[in-house]
XYZ file of C-alpha atoms in Angstrom:
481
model
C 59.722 -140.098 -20.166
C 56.616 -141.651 -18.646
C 56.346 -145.090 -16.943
C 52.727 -146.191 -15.572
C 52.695 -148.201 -12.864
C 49.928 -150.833 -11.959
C 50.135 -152.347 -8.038
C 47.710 -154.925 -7.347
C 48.209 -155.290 -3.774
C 46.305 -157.409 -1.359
C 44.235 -154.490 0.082
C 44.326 -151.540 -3.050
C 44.826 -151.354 -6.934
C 47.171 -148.518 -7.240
C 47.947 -147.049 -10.838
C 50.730 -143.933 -10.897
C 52.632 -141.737 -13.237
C 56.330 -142.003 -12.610
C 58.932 -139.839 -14.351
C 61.917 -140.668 -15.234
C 63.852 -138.588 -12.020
C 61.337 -140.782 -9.734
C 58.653 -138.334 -9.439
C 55.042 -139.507 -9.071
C 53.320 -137.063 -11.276
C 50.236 -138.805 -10.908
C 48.621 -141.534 -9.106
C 45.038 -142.765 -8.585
C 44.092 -145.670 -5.704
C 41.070 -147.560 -5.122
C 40.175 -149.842 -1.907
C 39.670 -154.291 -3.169
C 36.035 -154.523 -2.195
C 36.387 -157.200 0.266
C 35.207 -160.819 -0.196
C 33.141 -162.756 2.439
C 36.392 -164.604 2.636
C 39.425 -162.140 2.832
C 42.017 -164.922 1.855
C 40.319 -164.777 -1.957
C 40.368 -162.132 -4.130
C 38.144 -162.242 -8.021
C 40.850 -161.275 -10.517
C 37.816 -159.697 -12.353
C 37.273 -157.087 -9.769
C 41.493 -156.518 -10.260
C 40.718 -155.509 -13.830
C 37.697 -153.629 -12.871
C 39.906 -151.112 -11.080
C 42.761 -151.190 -13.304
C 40.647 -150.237 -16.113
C 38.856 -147.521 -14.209
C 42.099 -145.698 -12.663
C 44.116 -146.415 -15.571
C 41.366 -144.577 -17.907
C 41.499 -141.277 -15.609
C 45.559 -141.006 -15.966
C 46.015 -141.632 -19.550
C 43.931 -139.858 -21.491
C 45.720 -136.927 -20.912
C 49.614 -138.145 -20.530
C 51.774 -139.726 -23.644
C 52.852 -143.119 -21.589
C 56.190 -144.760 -22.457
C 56.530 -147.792 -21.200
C 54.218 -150.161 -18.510
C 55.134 -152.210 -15.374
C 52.930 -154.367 -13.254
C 53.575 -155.038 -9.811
C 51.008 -156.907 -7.252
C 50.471 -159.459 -3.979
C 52.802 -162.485 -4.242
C 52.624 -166.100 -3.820
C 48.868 -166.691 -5.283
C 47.443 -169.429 -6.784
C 45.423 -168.080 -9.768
C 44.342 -170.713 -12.259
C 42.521 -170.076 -15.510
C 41.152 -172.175 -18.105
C 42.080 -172.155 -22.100
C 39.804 -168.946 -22.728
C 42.105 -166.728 -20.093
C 38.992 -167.000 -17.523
C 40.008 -167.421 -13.755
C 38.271 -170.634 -12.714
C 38.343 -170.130 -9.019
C 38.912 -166.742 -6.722
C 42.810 -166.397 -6.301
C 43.559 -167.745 -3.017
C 46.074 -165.503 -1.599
C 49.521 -165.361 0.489
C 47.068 -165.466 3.439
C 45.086 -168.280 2.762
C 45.839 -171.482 5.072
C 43.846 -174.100 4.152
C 46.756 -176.068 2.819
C 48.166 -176.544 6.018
C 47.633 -179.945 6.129
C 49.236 -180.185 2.912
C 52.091 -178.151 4.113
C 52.463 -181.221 6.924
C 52.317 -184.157 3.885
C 55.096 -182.157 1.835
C 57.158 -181.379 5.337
C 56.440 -185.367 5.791
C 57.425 -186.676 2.627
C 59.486 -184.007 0.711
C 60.930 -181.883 3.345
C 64.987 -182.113 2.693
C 64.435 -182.375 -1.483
C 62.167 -179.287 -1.180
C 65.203 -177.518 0.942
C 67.691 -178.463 -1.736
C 65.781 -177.373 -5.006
C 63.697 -174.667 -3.621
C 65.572 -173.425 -0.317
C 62.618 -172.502 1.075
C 59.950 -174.826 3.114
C 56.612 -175.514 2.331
C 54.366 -173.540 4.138
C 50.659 -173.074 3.617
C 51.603 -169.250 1.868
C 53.606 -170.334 -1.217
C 51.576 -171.623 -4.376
C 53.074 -175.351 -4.365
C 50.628 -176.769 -1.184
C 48.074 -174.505 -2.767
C 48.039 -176.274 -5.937
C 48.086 -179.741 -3.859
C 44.966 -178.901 -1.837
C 43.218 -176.996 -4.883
C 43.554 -180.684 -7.052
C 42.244 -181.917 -4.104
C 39.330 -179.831 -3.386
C 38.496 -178.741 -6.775
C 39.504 -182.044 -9.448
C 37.511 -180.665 -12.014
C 38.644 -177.204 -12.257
C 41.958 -178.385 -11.755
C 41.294 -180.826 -14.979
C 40.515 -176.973 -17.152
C 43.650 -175.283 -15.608
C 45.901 -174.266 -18.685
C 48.212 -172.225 -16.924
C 48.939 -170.564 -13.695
C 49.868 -167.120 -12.763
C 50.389 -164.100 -10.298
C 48.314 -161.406 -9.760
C 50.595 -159.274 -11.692
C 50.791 -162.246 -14.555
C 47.085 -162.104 -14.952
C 46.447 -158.065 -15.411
C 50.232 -158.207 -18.134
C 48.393 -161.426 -20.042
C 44.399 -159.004 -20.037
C 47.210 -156.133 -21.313
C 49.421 -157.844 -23.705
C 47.918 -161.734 -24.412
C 51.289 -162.565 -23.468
C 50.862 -165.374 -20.369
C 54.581 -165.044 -18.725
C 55.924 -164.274 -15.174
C 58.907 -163.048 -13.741
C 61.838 -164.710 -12.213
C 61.058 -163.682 -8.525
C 57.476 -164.605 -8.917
C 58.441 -168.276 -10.069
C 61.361 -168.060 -6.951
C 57.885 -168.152 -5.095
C 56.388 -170.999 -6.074
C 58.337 -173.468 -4.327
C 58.224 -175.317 -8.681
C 61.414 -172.879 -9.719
C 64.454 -174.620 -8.777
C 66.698 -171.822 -7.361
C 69.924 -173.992 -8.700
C 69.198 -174.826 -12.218
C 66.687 -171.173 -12.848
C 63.907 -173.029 -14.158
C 61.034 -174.523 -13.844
C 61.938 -178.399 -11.446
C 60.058 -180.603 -13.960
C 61.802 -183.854 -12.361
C 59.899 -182.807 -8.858
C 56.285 -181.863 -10.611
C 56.483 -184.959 -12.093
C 56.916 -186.240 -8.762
C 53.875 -184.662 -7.553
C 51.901 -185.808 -10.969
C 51.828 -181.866 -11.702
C 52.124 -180.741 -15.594
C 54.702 -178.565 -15.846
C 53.021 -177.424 -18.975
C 50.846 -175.306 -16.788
C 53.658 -172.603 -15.513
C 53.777 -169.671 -17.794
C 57.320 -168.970 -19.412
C 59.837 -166.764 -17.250
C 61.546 -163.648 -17.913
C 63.577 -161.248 -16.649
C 62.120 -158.544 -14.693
C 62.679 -155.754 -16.338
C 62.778 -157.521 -19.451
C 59.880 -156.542 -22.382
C 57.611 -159.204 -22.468
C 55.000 -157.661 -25.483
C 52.984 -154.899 -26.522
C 49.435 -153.439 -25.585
C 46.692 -155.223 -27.643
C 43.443 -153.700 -28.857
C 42.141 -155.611 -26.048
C 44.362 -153.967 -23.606
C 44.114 -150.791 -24.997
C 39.908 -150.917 -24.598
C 40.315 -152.110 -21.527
C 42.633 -149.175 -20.085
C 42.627 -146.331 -22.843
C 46.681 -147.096 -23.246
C 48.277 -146.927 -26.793
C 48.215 -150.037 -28.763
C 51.734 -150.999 -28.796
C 52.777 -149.939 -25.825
C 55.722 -151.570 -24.672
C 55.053 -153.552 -21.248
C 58.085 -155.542 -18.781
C 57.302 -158.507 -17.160
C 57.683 -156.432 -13.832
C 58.195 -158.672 -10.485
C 55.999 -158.852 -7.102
C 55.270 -156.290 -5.195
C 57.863 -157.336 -2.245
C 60.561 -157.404 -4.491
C 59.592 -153.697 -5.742
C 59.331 -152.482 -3.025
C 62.541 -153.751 -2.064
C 63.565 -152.018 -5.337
C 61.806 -148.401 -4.395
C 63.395 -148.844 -1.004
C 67.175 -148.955 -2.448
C 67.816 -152.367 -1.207
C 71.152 -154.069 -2.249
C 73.966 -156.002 -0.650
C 74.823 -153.036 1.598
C 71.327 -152.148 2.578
C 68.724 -153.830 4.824
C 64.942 -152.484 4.399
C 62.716 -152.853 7.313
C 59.237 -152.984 6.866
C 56.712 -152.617 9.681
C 53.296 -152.921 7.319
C 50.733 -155.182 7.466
C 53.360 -158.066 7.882
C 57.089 -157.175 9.101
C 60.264 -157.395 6.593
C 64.090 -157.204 7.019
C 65.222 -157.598 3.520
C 68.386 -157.533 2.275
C 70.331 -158.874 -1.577
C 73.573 -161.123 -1.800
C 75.052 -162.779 -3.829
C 75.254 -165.877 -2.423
C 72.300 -168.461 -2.053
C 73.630 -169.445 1.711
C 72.675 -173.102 2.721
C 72.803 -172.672 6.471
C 69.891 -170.202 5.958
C 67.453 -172.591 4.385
C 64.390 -172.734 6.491
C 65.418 -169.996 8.560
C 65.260 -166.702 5.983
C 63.224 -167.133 3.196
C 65.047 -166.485 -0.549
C 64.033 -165.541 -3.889
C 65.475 -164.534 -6.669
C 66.270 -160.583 -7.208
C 66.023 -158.581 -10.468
C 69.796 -158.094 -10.472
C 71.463 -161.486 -12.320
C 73.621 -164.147 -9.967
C 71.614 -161.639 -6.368
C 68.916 -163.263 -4.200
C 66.955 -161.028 -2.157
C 66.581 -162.528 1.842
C 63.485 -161.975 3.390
C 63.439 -162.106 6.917
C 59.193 -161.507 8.432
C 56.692 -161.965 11.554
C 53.255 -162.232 9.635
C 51.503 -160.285 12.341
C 53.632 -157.224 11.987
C 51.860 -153.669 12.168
C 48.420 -156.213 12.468
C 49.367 -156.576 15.839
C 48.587 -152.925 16.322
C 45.301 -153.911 14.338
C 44.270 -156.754 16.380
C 45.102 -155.126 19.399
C 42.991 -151.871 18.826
C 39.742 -154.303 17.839
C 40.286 -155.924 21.130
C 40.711 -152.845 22.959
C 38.263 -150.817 21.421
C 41.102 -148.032 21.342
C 41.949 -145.912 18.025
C 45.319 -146.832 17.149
C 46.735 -143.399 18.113
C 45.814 -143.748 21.479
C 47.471 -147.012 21.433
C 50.695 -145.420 20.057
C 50.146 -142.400 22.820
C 49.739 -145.167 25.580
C 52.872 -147.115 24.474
C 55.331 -143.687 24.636
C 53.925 -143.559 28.081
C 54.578 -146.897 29.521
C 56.932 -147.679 32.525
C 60.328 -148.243 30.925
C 61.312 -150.759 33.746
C 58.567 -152.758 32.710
C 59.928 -156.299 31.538
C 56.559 -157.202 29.960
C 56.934 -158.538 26.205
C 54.799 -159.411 23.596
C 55.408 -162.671 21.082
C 53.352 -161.766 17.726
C 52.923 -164.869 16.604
C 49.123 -164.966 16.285
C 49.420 -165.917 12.280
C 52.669 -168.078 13.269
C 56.234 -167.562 13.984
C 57.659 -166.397 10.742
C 61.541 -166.834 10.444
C 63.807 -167.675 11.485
C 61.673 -170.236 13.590
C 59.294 -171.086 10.790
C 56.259 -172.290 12.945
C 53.426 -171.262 11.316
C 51.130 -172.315 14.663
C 49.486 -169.848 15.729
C 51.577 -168.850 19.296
C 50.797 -165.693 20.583
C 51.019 -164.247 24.003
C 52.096 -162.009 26.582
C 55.587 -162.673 28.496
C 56.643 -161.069 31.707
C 53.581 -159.873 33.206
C 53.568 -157.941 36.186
C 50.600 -156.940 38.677
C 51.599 -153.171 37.897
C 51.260 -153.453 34.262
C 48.624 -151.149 32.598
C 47.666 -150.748 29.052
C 50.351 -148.393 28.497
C 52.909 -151.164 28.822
C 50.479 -153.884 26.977
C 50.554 -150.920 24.368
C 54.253 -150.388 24.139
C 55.084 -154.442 23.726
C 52.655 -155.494 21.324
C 54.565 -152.439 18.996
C 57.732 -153.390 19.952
C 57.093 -157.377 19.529
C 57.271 -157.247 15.388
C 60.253 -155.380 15.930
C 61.900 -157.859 18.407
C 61.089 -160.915 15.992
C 62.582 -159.011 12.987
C 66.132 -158.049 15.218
C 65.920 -161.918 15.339
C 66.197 -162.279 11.494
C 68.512 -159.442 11.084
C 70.597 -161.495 13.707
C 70.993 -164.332 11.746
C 71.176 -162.728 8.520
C 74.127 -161.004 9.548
C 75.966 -163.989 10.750
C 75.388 -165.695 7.640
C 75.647 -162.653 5.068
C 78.316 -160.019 6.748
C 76.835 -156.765 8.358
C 75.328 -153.974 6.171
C 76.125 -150.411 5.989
C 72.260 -148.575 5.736
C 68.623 -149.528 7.137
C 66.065 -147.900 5.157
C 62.899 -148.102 7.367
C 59.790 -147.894 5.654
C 55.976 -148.023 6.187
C 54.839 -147.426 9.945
C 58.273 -147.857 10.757
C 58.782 -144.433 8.907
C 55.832 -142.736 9.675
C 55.396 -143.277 13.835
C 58.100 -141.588 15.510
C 57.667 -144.416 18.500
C 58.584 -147.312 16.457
C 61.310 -145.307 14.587
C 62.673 -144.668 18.131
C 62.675 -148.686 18.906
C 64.658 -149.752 15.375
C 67.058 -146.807 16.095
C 67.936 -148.367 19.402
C 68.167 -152.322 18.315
C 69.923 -151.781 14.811
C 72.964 -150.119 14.660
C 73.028 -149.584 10.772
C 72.815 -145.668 9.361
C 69.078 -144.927 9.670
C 67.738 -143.592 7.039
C 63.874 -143.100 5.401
C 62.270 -142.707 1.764
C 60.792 -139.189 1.025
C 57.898 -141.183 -0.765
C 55.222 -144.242 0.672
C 54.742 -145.378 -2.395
C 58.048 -147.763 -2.785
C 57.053 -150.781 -4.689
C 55.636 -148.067 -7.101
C 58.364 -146.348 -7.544
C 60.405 -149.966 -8.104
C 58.107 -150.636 -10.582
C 59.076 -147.602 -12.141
C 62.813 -148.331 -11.973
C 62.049 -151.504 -13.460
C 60.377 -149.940 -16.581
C 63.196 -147.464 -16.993
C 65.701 -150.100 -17.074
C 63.509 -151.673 -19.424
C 63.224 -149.105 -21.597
C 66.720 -148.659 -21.585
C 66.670 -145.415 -20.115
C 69.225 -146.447 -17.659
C 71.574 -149.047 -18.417
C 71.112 -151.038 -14.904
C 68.927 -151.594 -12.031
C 71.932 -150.072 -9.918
C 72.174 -146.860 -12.001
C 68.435 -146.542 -12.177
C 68.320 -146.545 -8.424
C 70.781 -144.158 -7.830
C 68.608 -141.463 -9.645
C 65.044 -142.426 -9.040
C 64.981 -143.087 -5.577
C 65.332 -140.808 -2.436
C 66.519 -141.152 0.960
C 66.445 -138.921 4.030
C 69.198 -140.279 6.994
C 68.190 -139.884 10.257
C 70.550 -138.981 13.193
C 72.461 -142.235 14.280
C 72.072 -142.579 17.973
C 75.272 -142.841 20.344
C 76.195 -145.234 22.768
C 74.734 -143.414 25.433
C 71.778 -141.868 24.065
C 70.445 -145.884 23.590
C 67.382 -146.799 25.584
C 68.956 -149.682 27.452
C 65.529 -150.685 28.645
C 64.733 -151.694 25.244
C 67.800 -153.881 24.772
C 66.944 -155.753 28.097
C 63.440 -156.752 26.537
C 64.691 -157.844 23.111
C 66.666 -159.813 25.256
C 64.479 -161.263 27.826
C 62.132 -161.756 24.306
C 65.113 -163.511 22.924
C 65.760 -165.812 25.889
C 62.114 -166.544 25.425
C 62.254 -167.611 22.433
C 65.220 -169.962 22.918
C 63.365 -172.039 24.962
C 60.314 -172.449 23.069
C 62.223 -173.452 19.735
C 65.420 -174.775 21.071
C 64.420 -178.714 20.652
C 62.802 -177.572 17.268
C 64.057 -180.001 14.534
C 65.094 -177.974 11.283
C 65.434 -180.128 8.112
């Protein structure tokens, strides 16, 4: 069995091959040619490379089934004809923020109790706000809104749909009643006529049209699932359940985990969506300037990013000096999306190496915060699957294995959110009769060698928690609603 994979992701279109035992036996990738602004993306320029990688894979391979995968929490509108009427603004666009204040203002403890989450500038909701605002006659065409993922399924199948976790991102799906909260849009004056229906995951949601099928060479009639965002398959790809935390040190930082409780005393503090499994929500714990720390950090020091990485193994371990990446906000579990950077502890002996070392071990510091509170709230977790750099740099491998205490392990693939897609598919498909049992055979883990007591880098513990004492002061008086 064959299941191709589309990922839209913020910075490539990815298109792969996956067999039924997990195996990518193909896979193309092409680079988003960047916008002047790089918070908007043209959804034409998504189907642009669909349609070329897609053409190059299956011409030559019978495909099964398809699943679509892609960025999260845009605001895509289009007009009656299917046609995008503005750029999608994406997760990283922040020109609602003042809209983000008005709903805080006005809405902030209804918004907590049908929606859990708040309403920060990155979710659709003050997006759609500010967009009426700025844009009154576009907004006056929009038929419907979608995802990225929505968009390229609807070009595939003329199907317009999205997924249960998409709509979980919204901050319009009420996370009580699993629908779409028409009492609160009519509140706002918004048309809930204008959010696509909802399915499952992994459920079918049509065929390949002639359309689709001259836009990607794939059979007419080729089933297609509704498939889910690309956090929540990679999640997926990563093996994530209610025994596993995945750590993700990519562009942004993730702890995720899955329970089965929606946990009150969390709201505002962990974000929540819903999961592909029925009656699960996935927790998302994050820093937004995760591994772009390293980024920003190598522009302003002119240094390659190995160098930086070769710097940091060499810093003075008695070195107190700490790093808060909060240069694109706080992230949970303080939810202050100011932007707060800066350097703590600084001594007249420090050199680059120690800079280095705490602006990679900052993202990791923030997200030991999160998995501290998610594991009061949700229980402890056997497994921590790290992924991304976190996976790949021995140096930050070495800092998670000495601040989390969960059975280390790492995936013998990058691509996870493909390979969740895939799983997603299969399940569709009915190749395997659950997400569980699809996991179990499509997905592979390598465990690392769990660290003893007194193999632990204690110097590391003291920083997390002079970081952590840090941190108590600056958000102690914080108000959370």
């Amino acid at each position: 069995m064959h299941i191709l994979v589309i990922d839209v992701g913020t910075t490539r279109v990815k298109v792969a091959v996956v067999a039924e035992n997990g195996e990518i036996v193909d896979f193309e990738s092409e680079y988003i040619r960047k916008e002047e602004n790089p918070t908007e993306q043209n959804p034409n320029k998504w189907l642009d490379s669909v349609s070329k990688l897609t053409k190059k894979i299956v011409d030559h391979k019978k495909i099964d089934i398809v699943s679509v995968t892609g960025n999260m929490h845009a605001l895509l509108p289009i007009d009656k004809n299917g046609e995008p009427l503005i750029n999608a603004w994406l997760w990283n666009d922040i020109r609602s923020q003042k809209t983000s204040e008005w709903l805080t203002e006005n809405y902030a403890k209804e918004i907590s109790r049908r929606f859990f989450n708040p309403p920060i500038p990155g979710f659709p909701l003050s997006k759609l706000v500010r967009f009426r605002e700025e844009y009154p006659d576009e907004y006056k065409k929009t038929y419907k809104l979608l995802q990225p993922k929505d968009f390229v399924v609807y070009k595939l199948t003329g199907k317009l749909a999205t997924d249960v976790t998409d709509a979980s991102g919204t901050l319009m799906f009420n996370m009580k009643n699993k629908e779409w909260d028409t009492e609160f849009m009519k509140e706002l004056n918004i048309s809930v006529e204008i959010l696509p229906g909802i399915y499952k995951s992994q459920q079918l949601v049509g065929d390949v049209s002639e359309e689709g099928r001259k836009l990607t060479n794939i059979k007419k009639g080729t089933p297609i699932v509704a498939g889910a965002g690309d956090l929540i398959t990679a999640s997926l790809g990563n093996g994530v359940n209610n025994e596993t935390f995945v750590l993700v040190y990519g562009t942004a930082g993730q702890l995720l985990t899955t329970d089965s409780k929606l946990v009150k005393s969390l709201s505002n503090r962990i974000f929540a969506f819903e999961y592909v499994n029925p009656e699960e929500y996935l927790y998302l714990g994050t820093v937004p300037a995760g591994g772009y720390s390293l980024d920003w950090f190598s522009e302003l020091t002119k240094l390659p990013k190995e160098e930086i990485i070769s710097k940091a193994e060499r810093a003075n371990n008695k070195s107190s000096l700490t790093y808060m990446p909060f240069t694109q906000g706080t992230g949970t579990p303080h939810m202050d999306y100011r932007p707060m950077g800066g350097f703590n502890g600084i001594d007249s002996n420090d050199s680059l190496d120690e800079y280095s070392r705490a602006v990679i071990e900052g993202p990791i510091f923030s997200l030991k915060e999160s998995h501290e509170v998610m594991t009061k709230e949700l229980g402890s977790r056997e497994k921590l699957v790290a992924q991304s750099l976190a996976a790949k740099i021995p140096f930050i491998k070495t800092v998670v294995e000495n601040l989390f205490d969960e059975e280390i392990y790492v995936p013998e693939t990058k691509e996870s959110s493909i390979i969740g897609g895939a799983i997603l598919g299969a399940v569709g498909i009915t190749k395997y009769r659950d997400i569980t049992q699809a996991q179990k055979q499509m997905i592979k883990l390598k465990k690392c060698e769990k660290l003893k007591g007194g193999d632990k880098n204690k110097d590391i513990e003291e920083r997390f928690s002079f970081y952590q004492n840090i941190t108590d002061k600056l958000f102690s008086k914080k108000e959370v609603f």
